[in-house]
Every structure is written in structure tokens, then in C-alpha cells.
mmCIF file of C-alpha atoms and ligand atoms in Angstrom:
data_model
loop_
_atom_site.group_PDB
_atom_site.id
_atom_site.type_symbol
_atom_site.label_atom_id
_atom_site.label_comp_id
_atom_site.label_asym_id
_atom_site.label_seq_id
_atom_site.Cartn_x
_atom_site.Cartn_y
_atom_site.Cartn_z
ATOM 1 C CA UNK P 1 80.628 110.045 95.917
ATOM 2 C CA UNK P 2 80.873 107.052 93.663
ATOM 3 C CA UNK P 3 83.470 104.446 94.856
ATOM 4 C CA UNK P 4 84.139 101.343 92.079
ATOM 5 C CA UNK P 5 86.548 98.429 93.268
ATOM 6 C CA UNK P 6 87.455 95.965 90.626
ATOM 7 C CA UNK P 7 88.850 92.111 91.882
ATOM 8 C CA UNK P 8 89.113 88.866 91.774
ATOM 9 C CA UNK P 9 87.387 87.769 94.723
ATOM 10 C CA UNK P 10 84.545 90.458 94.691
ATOM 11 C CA UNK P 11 83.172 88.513 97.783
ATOM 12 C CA UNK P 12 85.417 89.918 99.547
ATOM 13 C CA UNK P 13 84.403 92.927 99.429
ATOM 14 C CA UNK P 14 80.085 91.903 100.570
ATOM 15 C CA UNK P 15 81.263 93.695 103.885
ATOM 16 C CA UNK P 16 80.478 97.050 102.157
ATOM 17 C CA UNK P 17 76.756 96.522 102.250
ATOM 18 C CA UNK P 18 76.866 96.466 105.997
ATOM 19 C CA UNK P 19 76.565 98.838 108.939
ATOM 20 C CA UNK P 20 77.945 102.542 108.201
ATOM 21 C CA UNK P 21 78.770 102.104 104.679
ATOM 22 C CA UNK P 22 75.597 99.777 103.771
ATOM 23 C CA UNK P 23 73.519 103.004 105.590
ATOM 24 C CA UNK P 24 75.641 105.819 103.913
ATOM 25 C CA UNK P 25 74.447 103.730 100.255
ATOM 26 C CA UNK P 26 71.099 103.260 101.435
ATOM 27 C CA UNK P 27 70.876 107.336 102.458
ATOM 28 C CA UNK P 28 72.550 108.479 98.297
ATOM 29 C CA UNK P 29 75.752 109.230 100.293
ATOM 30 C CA UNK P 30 78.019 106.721 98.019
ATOM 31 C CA UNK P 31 77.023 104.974 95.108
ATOM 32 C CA UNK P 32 79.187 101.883 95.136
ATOM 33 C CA UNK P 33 79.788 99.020 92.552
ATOM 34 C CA UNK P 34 82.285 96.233 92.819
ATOM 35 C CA UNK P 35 83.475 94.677 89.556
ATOM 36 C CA UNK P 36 84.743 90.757 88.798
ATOM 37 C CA UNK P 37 88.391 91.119 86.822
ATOM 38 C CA UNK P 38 87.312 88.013 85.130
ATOM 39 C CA UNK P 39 84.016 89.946 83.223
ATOM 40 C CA UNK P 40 86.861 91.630 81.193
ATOM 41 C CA UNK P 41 88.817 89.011 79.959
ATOM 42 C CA UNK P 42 87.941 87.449 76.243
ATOM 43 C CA UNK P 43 89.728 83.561 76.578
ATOM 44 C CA UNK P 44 87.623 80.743 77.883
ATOM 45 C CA UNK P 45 89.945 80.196 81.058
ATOM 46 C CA UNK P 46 89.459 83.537 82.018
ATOM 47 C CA UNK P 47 92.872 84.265 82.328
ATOM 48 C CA UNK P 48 94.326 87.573 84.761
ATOM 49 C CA UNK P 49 97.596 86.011 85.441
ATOM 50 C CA UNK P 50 101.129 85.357 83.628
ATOM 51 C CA UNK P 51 104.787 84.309 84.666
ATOM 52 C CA UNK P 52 106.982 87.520 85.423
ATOM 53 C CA UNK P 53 109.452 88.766 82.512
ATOM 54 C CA UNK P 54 113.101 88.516 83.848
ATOM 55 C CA UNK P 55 111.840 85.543 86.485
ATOM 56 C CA UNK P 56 111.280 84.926 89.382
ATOM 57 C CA UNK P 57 108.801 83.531 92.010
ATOM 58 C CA UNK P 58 104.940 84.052 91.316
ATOM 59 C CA UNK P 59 102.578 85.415 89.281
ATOM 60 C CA UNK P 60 101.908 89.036 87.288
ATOM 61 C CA UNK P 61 98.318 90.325 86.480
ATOM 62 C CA UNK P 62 97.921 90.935 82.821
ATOM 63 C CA UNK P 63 97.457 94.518 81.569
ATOM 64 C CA UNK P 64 94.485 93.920 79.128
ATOM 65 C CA UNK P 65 92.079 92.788 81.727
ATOM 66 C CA UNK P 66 92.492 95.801 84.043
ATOM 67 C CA UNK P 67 92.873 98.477 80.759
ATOM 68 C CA UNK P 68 88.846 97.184 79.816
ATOM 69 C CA UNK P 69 88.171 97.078 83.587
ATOM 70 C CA UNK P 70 88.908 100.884 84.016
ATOM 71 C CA UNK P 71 87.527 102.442 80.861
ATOM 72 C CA UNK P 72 84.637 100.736 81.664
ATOM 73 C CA UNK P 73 84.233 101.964 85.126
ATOM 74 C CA UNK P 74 85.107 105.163 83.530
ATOM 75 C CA UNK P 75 82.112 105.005 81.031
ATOM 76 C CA UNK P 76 79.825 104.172 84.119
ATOM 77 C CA UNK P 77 81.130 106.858 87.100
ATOM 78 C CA UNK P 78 80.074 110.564 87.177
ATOM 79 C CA UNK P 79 82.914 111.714 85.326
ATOM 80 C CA UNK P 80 81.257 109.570 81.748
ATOM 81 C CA UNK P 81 79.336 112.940 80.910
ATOM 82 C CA UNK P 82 82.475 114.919 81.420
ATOM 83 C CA UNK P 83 83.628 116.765 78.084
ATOM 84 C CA UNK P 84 86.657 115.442 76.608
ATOM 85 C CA UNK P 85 89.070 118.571 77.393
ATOM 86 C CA UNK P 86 92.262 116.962 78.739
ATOM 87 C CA UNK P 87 92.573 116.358 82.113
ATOM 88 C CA UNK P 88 93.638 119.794 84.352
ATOM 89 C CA UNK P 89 95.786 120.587 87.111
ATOM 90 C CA UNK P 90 94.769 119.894 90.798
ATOM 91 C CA UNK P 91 91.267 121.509 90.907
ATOM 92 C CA UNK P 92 91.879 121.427 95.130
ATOM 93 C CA UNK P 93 95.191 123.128 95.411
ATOM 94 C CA UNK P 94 98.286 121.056 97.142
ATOM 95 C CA UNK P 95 95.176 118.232 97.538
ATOM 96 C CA UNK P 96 96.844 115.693 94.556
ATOM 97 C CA UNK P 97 92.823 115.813 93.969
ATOM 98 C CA UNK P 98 91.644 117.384 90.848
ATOM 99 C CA UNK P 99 87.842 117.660 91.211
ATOM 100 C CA UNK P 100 87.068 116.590 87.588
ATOM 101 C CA UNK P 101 89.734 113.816 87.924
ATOM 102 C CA UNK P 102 88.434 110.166 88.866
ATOM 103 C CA UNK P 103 90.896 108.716 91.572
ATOM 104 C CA UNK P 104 92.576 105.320 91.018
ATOM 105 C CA UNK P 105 93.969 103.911 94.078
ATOM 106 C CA UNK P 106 96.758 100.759 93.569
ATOM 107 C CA UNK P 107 96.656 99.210 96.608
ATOM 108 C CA UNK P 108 100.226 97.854 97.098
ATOM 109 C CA UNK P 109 102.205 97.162 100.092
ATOM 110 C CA UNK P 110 104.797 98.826 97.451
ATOM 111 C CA UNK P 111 102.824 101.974 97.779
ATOM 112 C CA UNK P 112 103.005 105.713 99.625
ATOM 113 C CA UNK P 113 101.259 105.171 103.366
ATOM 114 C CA UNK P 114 97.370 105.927 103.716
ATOM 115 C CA UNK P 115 97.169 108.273 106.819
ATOM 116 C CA UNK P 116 94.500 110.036 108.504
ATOM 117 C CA UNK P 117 95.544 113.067 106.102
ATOM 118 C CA UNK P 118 94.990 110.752 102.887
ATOM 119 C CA UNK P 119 91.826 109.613 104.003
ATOM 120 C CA UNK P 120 90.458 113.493 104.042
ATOM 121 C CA UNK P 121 91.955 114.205 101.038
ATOM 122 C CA UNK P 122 90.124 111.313 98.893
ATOM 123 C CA UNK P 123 86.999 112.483 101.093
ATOM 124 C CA UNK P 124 86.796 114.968 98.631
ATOM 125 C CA UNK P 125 87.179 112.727 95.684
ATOM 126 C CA UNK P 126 83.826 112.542 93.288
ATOM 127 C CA UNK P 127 84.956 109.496 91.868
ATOM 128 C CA UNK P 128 87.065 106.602 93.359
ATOM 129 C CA UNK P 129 88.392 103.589 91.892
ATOM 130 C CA UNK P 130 89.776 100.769 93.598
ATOM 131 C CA UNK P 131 92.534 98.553 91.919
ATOM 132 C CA UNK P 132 92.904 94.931 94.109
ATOM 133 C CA UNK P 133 95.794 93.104 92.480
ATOM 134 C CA UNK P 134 96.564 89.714 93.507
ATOM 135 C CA UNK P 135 99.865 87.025 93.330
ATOM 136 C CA UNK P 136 103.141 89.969 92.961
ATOM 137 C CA UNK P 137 100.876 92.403 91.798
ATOM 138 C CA UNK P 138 99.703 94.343 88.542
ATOM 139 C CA UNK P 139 102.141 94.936 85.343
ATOM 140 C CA UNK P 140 103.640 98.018 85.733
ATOM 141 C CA UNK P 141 102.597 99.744 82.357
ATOM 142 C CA UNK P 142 98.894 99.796 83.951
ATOM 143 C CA UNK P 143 99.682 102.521 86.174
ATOM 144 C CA UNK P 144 101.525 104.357 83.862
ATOM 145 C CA UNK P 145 98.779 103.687 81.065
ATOM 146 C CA UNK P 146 96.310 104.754 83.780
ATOM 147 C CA UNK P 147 98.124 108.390 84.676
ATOM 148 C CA UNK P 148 96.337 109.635 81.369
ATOM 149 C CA UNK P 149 93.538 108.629 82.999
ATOM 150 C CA UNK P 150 93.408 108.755 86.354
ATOM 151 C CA UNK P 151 95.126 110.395 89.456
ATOM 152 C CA UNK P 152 97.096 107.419 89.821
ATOM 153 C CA UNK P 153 97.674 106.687 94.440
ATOM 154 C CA UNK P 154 99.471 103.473 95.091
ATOM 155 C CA UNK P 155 98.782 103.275 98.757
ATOM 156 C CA UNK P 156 100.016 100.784 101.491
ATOM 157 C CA UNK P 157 98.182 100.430 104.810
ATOM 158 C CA UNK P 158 100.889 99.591 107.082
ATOM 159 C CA UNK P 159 104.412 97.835 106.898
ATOM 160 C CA UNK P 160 102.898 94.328 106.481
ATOM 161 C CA UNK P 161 101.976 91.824 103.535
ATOM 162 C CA UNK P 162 98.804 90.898 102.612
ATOM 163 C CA UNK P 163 97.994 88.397 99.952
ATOM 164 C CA UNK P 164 95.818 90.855 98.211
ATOM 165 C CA UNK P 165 94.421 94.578 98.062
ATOM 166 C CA UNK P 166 90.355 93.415 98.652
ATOM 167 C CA UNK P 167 91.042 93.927 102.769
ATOM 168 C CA UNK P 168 93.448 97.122 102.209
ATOM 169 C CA UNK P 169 90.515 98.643 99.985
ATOM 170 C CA UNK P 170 88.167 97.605 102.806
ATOM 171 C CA UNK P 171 89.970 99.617 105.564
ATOM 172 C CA UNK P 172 90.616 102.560 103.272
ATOM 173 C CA UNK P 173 86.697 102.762 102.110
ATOM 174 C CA UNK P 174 85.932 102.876 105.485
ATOM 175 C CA UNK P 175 88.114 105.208 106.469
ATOM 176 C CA UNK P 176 87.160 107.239 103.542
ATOM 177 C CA UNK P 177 83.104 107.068 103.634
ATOM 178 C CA UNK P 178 82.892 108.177 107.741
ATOM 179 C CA UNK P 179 83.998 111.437 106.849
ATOM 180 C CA UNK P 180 81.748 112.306 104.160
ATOM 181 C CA UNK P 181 79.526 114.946 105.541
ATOM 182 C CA UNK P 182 76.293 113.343 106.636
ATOM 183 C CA UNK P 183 77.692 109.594 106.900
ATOM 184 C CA UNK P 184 78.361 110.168 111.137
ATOM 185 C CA UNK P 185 75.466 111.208 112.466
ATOM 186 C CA UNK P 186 77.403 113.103 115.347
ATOM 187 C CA UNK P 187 80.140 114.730 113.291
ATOM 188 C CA UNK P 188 81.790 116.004 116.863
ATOM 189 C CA UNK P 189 83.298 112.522 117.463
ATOM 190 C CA UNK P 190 85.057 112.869 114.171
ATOM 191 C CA UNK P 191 87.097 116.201 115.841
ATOM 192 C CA UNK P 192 87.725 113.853 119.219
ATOM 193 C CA UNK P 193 88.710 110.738 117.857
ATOM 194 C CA UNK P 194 92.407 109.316 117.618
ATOM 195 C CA UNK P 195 94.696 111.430 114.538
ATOM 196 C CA UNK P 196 92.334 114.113 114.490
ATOM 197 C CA UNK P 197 94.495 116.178 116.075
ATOM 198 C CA UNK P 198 97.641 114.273 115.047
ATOM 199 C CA UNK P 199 97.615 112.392 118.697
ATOM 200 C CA UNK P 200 96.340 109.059 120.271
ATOM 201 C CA UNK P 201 92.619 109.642 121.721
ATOM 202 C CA UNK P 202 92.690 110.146 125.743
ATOM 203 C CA UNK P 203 91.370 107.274 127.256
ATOM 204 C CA UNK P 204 87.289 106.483 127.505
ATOM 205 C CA UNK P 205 84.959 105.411 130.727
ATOM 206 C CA UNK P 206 81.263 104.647 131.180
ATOM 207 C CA UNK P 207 79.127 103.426 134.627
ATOM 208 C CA UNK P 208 80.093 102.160 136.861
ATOM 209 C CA UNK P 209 81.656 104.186 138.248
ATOM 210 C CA UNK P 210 83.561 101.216 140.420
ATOM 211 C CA UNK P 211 84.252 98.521 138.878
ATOM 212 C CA UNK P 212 85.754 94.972 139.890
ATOM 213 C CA UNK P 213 88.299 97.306 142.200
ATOM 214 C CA UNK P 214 88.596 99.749 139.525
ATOM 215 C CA UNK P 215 87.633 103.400 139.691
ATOM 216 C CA UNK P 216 86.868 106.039 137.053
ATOM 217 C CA UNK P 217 89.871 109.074 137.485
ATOM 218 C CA UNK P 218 88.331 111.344 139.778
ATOM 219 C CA UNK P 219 89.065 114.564 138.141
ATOM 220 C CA UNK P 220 86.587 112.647 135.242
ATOM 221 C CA UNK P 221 84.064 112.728 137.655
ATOM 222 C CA UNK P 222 84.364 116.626 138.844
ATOM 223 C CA UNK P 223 82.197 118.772 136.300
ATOM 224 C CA UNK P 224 85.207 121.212 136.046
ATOM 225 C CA UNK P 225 85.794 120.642 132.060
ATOM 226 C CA UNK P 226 88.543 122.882 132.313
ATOM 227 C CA UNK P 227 90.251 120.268 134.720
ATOM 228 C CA UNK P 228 88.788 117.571 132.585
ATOM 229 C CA UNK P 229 90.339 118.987 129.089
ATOM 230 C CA UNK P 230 94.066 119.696 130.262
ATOM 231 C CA UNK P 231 93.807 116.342 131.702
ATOM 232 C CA UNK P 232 92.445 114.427 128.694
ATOM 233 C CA UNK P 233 95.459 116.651 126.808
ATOM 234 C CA UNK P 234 97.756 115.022 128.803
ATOM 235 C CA UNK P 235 96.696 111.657 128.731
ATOM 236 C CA UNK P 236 96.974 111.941 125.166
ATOM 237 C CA UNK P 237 100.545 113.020 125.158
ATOM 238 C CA UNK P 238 101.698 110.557 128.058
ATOM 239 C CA UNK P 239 99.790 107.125 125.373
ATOM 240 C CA UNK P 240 101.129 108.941 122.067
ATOM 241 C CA UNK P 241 104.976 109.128 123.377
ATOM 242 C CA UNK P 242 104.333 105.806 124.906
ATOM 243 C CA UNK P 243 102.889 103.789 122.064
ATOM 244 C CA UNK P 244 103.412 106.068 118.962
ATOM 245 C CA UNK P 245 106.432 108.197 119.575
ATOM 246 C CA UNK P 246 107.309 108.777 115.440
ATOM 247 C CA UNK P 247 103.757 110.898 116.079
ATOM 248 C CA UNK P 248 105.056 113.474 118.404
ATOM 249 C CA UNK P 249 106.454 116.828 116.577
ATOM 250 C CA UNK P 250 110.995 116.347 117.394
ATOM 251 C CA UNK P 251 111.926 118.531 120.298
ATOM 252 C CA UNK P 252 114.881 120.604 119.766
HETATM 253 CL CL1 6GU H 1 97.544 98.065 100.223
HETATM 254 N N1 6GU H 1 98.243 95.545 99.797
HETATM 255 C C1 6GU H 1 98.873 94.417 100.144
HETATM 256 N N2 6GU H 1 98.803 93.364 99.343
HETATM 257 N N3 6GU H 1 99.584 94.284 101.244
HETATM 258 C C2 6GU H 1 99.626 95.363 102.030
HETATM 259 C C3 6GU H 1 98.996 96.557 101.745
HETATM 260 C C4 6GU H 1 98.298 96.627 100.603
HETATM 261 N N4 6GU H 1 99.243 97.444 102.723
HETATM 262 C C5 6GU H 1 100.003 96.797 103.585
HETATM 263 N N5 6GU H 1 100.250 95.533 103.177
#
């Protein structure tokens, strides 16, 4: 996979060379680049930002900037040696991921919310491009510009303001880059972590088996995994309609 995020602050995004990502780079899993905004601008200030048309408090990021930006992460990615045959349908049926198709993802509080579900489906993405805007965000006419492009996601993590996309694009990368086959070396705690199965993980113990008063759940220390797996089930259920009710399917 090739992953390009273009900012302002490409500092931010130095955590990428680290830990599982850094080793997924270092193994030809993911060939990442992150890209300064500012290389792409032609005035001496450098300029990415401009009052909003119609008012109002803040500042807009510039179209031009981010339209050289893109076509030249386009010109770069694995999708430069494509033919020029206009851009098909959904190559992964119902996926909103056409294999030939580089990805742009907008992040935007403003945008559709990245799940669990989203994260697999860009997993399968040959070419993603991350869009950090800053101030009130990008001018419009970039997406739209873009769609001719690009699958066009905006994506939100959560109902929450950030000043910027740099530590949205962060979580989502990660997310992203652990389930690319080969990235987790033990791809069973992928099945048994939390939203794999659309629930809260069951809770987790290791020795002692006492501790400061507190003791491991028996039936955890029983070798009877049949015992073991209805109750992990049900610990699930009891923390997901405690903490995250919305997750639970409605009863009737
Ligand atoms: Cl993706 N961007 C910003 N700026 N704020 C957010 C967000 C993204 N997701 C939640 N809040």
C-alpha cells in the first residue's frame, strides 16, 4: 500500500516512523511519504490561507495549493503508470473502493464517521491520500475538483473538534496499516479485539493470580474453554450495553 498525507505541519505526522507502522515501512508493507502544503505554493509568503467569501470568523485554505499537491502525489503513487481510461465503477463491489482508484480522505469533523468497517474497507485501498486542512477547513471546489480524481471520503473521527486533520490522519493510518496482512504478527488478536465482532472486548488478566485483594474470575482459571467462551460472551454484552449501548442490534 502507498499512503501520502499532505500538511502544514508535516512534523506532526514523524510518529509514523515509529513502532508498528515504522516496522510495517521498514518490512515493504506501506510505502509512505508526507508532503509540506507550502512546497506547492508559487508567492514568496507561501501563502495556503484566505478570508472566507460571505464572512465570517477564520480562515479558508486556498484551492491552488492543494490542486498541485494532489496531481503531484498522483504522478508519484502506484496508480502514475495507470493508462488514462477514465476512472471505473467500484472495482470491490458495495466497498466505495475501486481498486484502480487512488483514495483521498478529507479529514473533517464535517465528515461521514471512520468505524471499524471503514478502516477494512481502505485496508484494501492501493493508494491512499491524506488531505489535513487547517483554520475552517479546505475550499469546497477541492473536493469536488478532486471527485474526477479521486474517491473522494471526508471522514470524522468522533463528535469532537480538533484544530487540524494531522492527529485524525494519525489515528486513521493506524487503524488502517494493522490490518494489512502481514503488519500483526499474530493476526488472531485482530478476530478478538474490541469491534471485531461489532462488541466491546471481554475483559483481560495476567499473573498474579491475587493481587492487592484482587482475584482473577475463577471460571478464567478452570481450563473448561467452553465455560471460559460463554463467559467472555457475556462479559462482552454486560460492558457493550453498559458503556456503548448505540452498539447493541434494537430489541423488538
Ligand atoms: Cl477528522 N478533523 C478535525 N479537525 N476535527 C475532528 C475530526 C477531524 N474528527 C473529529 N474531530
Amino acid at each position: 500500500m502507498r499512503i501520502d498525507v499532505i500538511s502544514i505541519f508535516p512534523d506532526y505526522l514523524a510518529a509514523l516512523d515509529l513502532s508498528l507502522i515504522g516496522k510495517a515501512r521498514a518490512a515493504g508493507l506501506l510505502d509512505l511519504a508526507v508532503h509540506d502544503l507550502r512546497d506547492f505554493t508559487t508567492d514568496r509568503h507561501r501563502t495556503v490561507d484566505d478570508t472566507p467569501y460571505g464572512g465570517g470568523a477564520g480562515m479558508v485554505m486556498k484551492p491552488e495549493p492543494w490542486a498541485q499537491a494532489l496531481t503531484a502525489v498522483l504522478d508519484v503513487g502506484p496508480d502514475a503508470d495507470a493508462d488514462d481510461a477514465p476512472l471505473s465503477e467500484d472495482a470491490v463491489p458495495g466497498s466505495g473502493v475501486a481498486a484502480d482508484r487512488p483514495v483521498l480522505v478529507i479529514p473533517s469533523p464535517a465528515g461521514e464517521v471512520f468505524r471499524q468497517a471503514t478502516a477494512h474497507e481502505l485496508a484494501e485501498a492501493d493508494h491512499l491520500v491524506f488531505a489535513c486542512g487547517r483554520y475552517e477547513g479546505i475550499d469546497e471546489r477541492v473536493a469536488e475538483w478532486a471527485a474526477d480524481r479521486f474517491a473522494v471520503r471526508p471522514l470524522s473521527i468522533g463528535d469532537y473538534v480538533l484544530n487540524g486533520g494531522e492527529v485524525a490522519t494519525l489515528a486513521m493510518i493506524e487503524a488502517i496499516v494493522r490490518l494489512i496482512p502481514g503488519v500483526i504478527g499474530n493476526p488472531g488478536s485482530l478476530t478478538e479485539e474490541s469491534h471485531a465482532d461489532g462488541l466491546l472486548e471481554y475483559p483481560m488478566y495476567t499473573k498474579p493470580a491475587s493481587w492487592r485483594g484482587r482475584d482473577v474470575p475463577d471460571v478464567l482459571l478452570s481450563g473448561d474453554h467452553g465455560r471460559i467462551a460463554r463467559w467472555r460472551r457475556e462479559e462482552q454484552l454486560a460492558r457493550t450495553a453498559a458503556r456503548r449501548p448505540d452498539l447493541l442490534p434494537p430489541v423488538c
